[in-house]
Short mmCIF file of C-alpha atoms in Angstrom, two decimals:
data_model
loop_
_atom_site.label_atom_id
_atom_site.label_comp_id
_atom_site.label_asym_id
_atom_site.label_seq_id
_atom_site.Cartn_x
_atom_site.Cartn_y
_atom_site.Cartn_z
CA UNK A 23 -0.29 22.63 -18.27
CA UNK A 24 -2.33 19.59 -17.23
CA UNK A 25 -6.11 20.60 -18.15
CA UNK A 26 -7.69 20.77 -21.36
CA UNK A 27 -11.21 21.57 -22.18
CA UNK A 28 -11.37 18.49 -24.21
CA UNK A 29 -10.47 14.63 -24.14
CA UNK A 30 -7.17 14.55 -26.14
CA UNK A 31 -6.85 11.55 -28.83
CA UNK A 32 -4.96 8.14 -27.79
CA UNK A 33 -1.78 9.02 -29.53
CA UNK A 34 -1.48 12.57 -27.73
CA UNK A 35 1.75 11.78 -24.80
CA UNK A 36 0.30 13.59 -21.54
CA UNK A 37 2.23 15.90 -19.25
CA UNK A 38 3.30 14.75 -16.18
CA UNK A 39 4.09 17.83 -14.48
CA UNK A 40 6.02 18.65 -11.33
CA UNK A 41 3.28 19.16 -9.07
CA UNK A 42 2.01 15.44 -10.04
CA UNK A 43 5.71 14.04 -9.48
CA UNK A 44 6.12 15.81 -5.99
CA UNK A 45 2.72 14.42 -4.95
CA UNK A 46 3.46 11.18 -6.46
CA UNK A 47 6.58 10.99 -4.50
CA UNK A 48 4.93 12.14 -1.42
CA UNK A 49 2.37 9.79 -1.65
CA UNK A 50 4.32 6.80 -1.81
CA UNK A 51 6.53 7.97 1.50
CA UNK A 52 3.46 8.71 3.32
CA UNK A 53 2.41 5.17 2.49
CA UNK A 54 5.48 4.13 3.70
CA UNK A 55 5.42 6.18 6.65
CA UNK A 56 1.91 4.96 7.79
CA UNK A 57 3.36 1.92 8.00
CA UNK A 58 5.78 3.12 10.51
CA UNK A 59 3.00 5.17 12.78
CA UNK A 60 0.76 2.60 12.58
CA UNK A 61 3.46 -0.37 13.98
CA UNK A 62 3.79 2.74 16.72
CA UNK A 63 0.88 2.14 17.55
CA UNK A 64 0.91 -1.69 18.26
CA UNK A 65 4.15 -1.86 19.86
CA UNK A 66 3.40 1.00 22.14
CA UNK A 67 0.29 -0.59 22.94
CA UNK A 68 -1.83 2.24 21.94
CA UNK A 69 -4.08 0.06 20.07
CA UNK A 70 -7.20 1.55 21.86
CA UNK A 71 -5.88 4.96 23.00
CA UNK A 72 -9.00 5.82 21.02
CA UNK A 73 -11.65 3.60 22.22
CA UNK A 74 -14.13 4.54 19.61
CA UNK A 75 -14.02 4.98 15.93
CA UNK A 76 -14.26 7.70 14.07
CA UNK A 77 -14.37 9.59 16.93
CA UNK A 78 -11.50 9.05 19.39
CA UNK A 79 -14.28 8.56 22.92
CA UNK A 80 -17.78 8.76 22.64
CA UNK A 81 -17.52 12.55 23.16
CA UNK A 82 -14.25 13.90 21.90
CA UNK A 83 -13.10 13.50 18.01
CA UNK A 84 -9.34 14.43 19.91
CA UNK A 85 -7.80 11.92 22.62
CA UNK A 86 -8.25 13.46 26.18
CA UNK A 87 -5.54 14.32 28.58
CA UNK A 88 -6.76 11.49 30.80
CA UNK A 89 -5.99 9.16 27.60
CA UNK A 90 -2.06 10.30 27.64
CA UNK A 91 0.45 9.36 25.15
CA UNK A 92 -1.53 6.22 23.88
CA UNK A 93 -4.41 8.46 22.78
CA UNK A 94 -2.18 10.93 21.41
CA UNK A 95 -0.41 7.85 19.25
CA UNK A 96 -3.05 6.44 18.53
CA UNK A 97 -5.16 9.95 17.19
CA UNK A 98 -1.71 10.52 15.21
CA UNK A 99 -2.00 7.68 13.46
CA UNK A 100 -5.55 8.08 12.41
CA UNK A 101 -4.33 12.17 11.58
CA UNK A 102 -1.61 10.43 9.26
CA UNK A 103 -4.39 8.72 7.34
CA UNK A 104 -6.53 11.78 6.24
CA UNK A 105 -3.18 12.65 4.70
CA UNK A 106 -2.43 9.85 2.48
CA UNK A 107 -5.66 10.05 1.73
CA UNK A 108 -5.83 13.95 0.80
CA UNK A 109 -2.69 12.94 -1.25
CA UNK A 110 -4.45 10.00 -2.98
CA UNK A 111 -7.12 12.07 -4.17
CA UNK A 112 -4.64 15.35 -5.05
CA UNK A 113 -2.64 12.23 -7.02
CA UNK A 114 -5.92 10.95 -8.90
CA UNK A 115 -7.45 14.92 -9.29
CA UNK A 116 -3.95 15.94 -11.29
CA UNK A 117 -3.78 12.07 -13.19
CA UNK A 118 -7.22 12.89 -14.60
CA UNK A 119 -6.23 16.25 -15.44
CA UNK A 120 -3.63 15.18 -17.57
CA UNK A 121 -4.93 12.03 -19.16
CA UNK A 122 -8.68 13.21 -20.19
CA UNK A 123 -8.86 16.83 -18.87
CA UNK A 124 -11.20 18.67 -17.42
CA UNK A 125 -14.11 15.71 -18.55
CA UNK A 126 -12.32 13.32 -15.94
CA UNK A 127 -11.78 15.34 -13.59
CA UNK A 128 -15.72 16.57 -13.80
CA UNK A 129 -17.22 13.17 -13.93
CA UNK A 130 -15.17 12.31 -11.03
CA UNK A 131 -16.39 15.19 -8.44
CA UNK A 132 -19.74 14.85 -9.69
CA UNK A 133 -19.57 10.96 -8.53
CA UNK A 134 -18.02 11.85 -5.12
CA UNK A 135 -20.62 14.37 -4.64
CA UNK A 136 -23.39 11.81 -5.26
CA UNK A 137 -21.15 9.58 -2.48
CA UNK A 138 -21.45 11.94 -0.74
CA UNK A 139 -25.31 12.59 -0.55
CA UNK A 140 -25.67 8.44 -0.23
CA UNK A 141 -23.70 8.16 2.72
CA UNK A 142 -25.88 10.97 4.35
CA UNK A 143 -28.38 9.14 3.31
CA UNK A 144 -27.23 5.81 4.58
CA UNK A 145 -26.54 7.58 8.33
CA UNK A 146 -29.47 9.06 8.74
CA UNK A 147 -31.30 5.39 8.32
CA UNK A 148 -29.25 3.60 10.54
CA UNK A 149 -27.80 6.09 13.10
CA UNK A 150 -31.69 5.79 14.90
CA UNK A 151 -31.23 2.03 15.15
CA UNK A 152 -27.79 2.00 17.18
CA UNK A 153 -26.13 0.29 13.81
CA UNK A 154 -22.53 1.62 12.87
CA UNK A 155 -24.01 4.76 11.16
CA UNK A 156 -20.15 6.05 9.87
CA UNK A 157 -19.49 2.84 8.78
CA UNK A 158 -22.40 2.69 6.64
CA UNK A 159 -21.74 6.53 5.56
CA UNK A 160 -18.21 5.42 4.87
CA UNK A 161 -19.07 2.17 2.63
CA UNK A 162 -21.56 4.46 0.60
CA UNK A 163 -18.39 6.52 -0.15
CA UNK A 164 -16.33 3.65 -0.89
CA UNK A 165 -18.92 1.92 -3.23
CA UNK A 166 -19.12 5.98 -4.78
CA UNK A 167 -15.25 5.83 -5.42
CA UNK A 168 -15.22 1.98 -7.11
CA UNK A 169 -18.05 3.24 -9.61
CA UNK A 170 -16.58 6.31 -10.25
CA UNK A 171 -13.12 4.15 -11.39
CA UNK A 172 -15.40 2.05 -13.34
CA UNK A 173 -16.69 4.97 -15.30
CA UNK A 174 -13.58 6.73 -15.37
CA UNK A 175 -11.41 3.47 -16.59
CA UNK A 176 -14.08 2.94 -19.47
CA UNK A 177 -13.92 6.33 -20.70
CA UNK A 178 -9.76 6.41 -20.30
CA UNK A 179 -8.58 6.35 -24.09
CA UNK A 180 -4.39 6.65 -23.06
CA UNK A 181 -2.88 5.75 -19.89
CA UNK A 182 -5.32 3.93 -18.35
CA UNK A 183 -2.56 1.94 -16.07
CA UNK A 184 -1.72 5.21 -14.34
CA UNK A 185 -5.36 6.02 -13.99
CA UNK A 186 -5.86 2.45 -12.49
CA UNK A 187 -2.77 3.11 -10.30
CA UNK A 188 -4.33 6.08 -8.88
CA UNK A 189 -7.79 4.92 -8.48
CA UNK A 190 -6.55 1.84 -6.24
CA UNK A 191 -4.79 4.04 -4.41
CA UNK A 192 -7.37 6.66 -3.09
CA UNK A 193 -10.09 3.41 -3.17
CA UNK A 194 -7.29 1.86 -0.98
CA UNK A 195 -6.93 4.34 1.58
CA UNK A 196 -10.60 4.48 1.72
CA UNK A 197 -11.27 0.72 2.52
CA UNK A 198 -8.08 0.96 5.11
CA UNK A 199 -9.90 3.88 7.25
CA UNK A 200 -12.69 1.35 7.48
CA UNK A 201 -10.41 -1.40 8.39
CA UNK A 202 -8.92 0.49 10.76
CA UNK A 203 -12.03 1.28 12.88
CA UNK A 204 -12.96 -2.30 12.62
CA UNK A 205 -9.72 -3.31 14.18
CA UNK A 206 -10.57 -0.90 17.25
CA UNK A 207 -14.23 -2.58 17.10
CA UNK A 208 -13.21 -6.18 17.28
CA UNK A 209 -10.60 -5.79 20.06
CA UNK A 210 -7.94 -5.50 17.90
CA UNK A 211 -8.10 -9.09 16.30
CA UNK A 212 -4.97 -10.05 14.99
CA UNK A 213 -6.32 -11.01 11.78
CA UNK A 214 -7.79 -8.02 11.29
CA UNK A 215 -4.74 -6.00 12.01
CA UNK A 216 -2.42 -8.31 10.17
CA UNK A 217 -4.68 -7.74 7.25
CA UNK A 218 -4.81 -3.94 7.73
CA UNK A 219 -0.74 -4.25 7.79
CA UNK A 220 -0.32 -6.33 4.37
CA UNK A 221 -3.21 -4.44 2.62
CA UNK A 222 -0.99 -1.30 3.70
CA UNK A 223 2.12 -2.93 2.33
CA UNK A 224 -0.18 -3.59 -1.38
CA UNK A 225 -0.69 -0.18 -0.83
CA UNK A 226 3.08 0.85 -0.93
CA UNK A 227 3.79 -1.83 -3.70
CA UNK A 228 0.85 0.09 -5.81
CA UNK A 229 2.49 3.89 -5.60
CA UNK A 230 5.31 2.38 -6.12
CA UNK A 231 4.23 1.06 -9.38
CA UNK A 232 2.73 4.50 -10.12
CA UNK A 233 6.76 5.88 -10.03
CA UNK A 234 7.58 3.41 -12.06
CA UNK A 235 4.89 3.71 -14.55
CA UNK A 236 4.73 7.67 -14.76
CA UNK A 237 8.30 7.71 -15.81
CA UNK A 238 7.55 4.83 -18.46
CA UNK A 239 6.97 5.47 -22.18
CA UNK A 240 3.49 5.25 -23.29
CA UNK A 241 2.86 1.94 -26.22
CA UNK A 242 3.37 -1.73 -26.25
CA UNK A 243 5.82 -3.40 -24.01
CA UNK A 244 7.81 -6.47 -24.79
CA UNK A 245 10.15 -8.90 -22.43
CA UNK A 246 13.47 -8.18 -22.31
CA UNK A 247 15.16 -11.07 -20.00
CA UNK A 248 15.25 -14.63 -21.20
CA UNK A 249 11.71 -16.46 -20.55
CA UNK A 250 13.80 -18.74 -17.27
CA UNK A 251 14.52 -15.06 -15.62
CA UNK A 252 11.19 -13.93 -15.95
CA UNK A 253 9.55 -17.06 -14.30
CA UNK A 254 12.37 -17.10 -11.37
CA UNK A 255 11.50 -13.71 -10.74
CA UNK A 256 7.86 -14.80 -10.19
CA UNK A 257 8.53 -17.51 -8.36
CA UNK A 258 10.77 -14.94 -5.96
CA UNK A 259 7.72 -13.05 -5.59
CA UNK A 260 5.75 -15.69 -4.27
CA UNK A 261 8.62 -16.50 -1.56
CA UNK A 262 8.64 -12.93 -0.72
CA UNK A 263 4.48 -13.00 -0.63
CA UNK A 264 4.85 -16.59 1.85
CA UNK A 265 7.90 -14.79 4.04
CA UNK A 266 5.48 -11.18 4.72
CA UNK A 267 2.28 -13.92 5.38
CA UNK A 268 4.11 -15.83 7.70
CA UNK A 269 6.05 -12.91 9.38
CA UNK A 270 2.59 -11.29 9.61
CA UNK A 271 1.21 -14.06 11.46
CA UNK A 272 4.59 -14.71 13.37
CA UNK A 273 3.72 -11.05 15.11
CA UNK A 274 0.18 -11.35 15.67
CA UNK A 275 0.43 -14.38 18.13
CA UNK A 276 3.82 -12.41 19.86
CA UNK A 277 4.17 -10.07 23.00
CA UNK A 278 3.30 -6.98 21.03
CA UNK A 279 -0.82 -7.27 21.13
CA UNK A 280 -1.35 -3.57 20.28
CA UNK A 281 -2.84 -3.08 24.01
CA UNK A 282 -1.73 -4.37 27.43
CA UNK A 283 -5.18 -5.77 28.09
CA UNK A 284 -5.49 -7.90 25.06
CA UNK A 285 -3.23 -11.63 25.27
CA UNK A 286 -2.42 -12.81 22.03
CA UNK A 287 -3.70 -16.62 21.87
CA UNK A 288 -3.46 -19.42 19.04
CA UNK A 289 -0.48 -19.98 16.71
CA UNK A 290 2.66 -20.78 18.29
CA UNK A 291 4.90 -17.68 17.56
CA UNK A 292 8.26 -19.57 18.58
CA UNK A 293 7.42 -22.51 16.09
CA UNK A 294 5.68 -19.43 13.74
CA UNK A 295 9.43 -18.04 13.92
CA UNK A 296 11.13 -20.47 12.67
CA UNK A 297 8.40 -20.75 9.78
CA UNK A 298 9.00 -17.75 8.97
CA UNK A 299 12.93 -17.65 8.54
CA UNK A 300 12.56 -20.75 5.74
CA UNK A 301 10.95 -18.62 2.83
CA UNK A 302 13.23 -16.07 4.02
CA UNK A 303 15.98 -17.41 3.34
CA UNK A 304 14.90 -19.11 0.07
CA UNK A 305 13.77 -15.68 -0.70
CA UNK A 306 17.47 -14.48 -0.02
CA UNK A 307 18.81 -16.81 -2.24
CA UNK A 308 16.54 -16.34 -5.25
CA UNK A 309 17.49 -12.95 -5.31
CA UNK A 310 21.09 -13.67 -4.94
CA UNK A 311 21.03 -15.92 -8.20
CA UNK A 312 18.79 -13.38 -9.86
CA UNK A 313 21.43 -10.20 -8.83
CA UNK A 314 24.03 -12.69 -10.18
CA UNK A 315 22.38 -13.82 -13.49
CA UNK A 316 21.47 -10.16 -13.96
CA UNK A 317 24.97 -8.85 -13.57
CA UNK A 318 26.46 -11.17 -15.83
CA UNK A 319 23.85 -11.01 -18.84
CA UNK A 320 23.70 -6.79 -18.28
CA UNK A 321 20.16 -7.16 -18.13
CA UNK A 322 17.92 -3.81 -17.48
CA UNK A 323 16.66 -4.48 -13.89
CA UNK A 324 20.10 -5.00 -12.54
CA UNK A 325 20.29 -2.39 -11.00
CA UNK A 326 17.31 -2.48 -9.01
CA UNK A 327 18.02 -6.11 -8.22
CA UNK A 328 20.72 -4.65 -6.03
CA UNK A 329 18.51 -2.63 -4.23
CA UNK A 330 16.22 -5.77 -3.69
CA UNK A 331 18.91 -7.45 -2.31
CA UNK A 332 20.44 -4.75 -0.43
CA UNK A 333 17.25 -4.44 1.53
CA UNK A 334 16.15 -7.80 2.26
CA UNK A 335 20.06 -8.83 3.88
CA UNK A 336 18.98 -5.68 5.89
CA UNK A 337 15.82 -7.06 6.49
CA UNK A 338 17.33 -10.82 7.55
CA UNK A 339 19.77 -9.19 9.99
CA UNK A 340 17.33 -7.36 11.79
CA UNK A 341 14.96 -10.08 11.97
CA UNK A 342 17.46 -12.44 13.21
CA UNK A 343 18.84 -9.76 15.93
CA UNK A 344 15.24 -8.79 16.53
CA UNK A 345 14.33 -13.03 17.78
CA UNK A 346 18.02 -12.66 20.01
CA UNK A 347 17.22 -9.74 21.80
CA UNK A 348 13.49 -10.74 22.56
CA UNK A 349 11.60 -8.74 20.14
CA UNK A 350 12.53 -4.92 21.15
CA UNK A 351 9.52 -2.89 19.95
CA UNK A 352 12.31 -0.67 17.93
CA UNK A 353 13.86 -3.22 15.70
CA UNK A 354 9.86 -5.15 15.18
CA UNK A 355 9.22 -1.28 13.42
CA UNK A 356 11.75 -1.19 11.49
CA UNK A 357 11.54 -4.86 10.35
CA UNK A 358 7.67 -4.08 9.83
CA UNK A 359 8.91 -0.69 7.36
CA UNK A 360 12.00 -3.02 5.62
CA UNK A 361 9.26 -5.42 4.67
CA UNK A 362 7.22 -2.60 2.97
CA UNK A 363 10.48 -1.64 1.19
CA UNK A 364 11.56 -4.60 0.08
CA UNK A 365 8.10 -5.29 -1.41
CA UNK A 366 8.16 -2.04 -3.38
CA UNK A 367 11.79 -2.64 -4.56
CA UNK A 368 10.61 -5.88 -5.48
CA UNK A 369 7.45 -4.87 -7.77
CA UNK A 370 9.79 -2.15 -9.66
CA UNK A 371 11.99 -4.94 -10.69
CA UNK A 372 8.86 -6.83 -11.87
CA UNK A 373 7.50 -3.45 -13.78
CA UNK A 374 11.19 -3.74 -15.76
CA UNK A 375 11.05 -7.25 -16.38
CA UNK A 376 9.33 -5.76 -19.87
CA UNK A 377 10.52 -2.64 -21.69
CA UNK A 378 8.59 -0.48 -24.10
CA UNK A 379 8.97 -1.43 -27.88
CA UNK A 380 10.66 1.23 -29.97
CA UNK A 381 8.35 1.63 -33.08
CA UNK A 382 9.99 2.30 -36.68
#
């Protein structure tokens, strides 16, 4: 079982049960997935097959026939949000449960219920004065959800990293709807949708680290690679950090504006592309000494190193047949989802970088 009646002491190991793994799972592929529906939607051009947001026109929460397939792309997308979202909060509801019990989970509803009533509160005042009355009702909810972490993190007495896990998650998910809507609202401006793409990637990173964690023992963690290993593997993070930032910005002055009416002006993308490619490849060959140094010292994130590296020579080949065959909207997905893997694969080798201390 996962609820108690009462907040169990700090030494008390919780119970993660199958329903929270299965969700847990699910929620980090339908992070991942996102990813994928929402570069569908740029690449098809289906940026505004909804011109409004929430609603999809100024009369129809649904894309019209008129709108054809870009509406229908577009309104999928949004559709695949309220699901990583309903399995953000199905993620936090059953952390809760097992951490503190049914006190958590209590506080918690009783602070999305007072959300709740705000943002009502906050559309009814603005809605009269033509101001963006969901987006109000929507930031009420949001500022509802960061308190309610706040309150929840303080009274955590075990676990609290899988309780902060899930809290940035559904907080996450929140903030991206908003995002979202303000991409449709400023024309799709590629800052604004290369932001809602990385912040989607943290997103992916940040489940991931909830796998990680809910499988980890419970106590005080200790290094275990040599100090030099540790620090390279930072340093490899922030080449993998400057190769997504500059691949992000690579795409957003490209052919693939998220709608045929909108021209992509600014950066240079040829000159952006070959930008790109140099922490790229310094990236591949950080993780190639790493994979090597690993290997030969038997150290515990080998294995995952291999992973890391398996995916970003993936990634690497498809960017570099991607720039050859002039940027075919298939292989600019699947470079967009490889980066999202990579960066997950990336911050489980980090999250085993320390190892939990075996008390006598």
């Amino acid at each position: 079982m996962l609820t108690s009646s009462a907040t169990p002491s700090t030494d008390t190991p919780i119970v993660v049960g199958a329903p929270l793994r299965v969700l847990a799972w699910l929620s980090f592929l339908a992070e991942v997935i996102i990813i994928g529906t929402g570069g569908a939607v740029r690449l098809t051009g289906s940026g505004l097959g909804c011109s409004e947001w929430p609603l999809c026109t100024p009369e129809s929460l649904v894309p019209l026939p008129e709108q054809g397939i870009h509406g229908i792309i577009e309104f999928g997308n949004r559709t695949m949000t309220g699901l990583v979202g309903i399995l953000a909060l199905a993620v936090l509801m059953l952390t809760l449960a097992a951490i503190g019990g049914r006190t958590l989970v209590l506080r918690a509803v009783w602070f999305a219920l007072g959300g709740i009533a705000a943002g009502i509160v906050a559309y009814a005042v603005t809605a009269p004065f033509g101001l963006p009355a969901f987006g109000f009702f929507s930031g009420a909810l949001l500022l509802a959800v960061v308190l309610a972490m706040i309150d929840s993190l303080r009274r955590t007495t075990r676990r609290r990293d899988l309780s902060a896990l899930a809290w940035i998650v559904l907080a996450g998910v929140m903030a991206q709807a908003v995002v979202g809507g303000l991409a449709v609202v400023t024309d799709l401006n590629a800052f604004v949708v290369g932001f809602h793409y990385v912040s989607s990637l943290l997103l992916v990173c940040v489940t991931a680290a909830y796998l990680v964690r809910m499988n980890a023992a419970a106590g005080r963690r200790e290094r275990a690679v040599p100090r030099w290993f540790a620090i390279l593997t930072h340093v490899t993070g922030l080449a993998l950090a400057a190769t997504i930032f500059f691949g992000v910005l690579t795409t957003g002055s490209g052919p693939h504006s998220g709608d045929a009416a909108i021209v992509r002006t600014g950066f240079d993308a040829t000159v952006l592309a070959h930008v790109h490619s140099w922490p790229g490849y310094t990236l591949a060959v950080l993780i190639a000494v790493l994979t090597i140094a690993a290997w030969l010292r038997r150290l515990p994130v080998r294995g995952w190193l291999l992973v890391l590296a398996a995916a970003v020579l993936v990634q690497i080949g498809v960017g570099i047949w991607q720039a050859r065959e002039g940027l075919p909207e298939i292989l600019v997905g699947i470079h967009m989802v490889l980066a999202s893997l990579s960066a997950a694969a990336y911050t489980v080798v980090v999250l085993n970088i320390k190892q939990p201390v075996v008390e006598d």
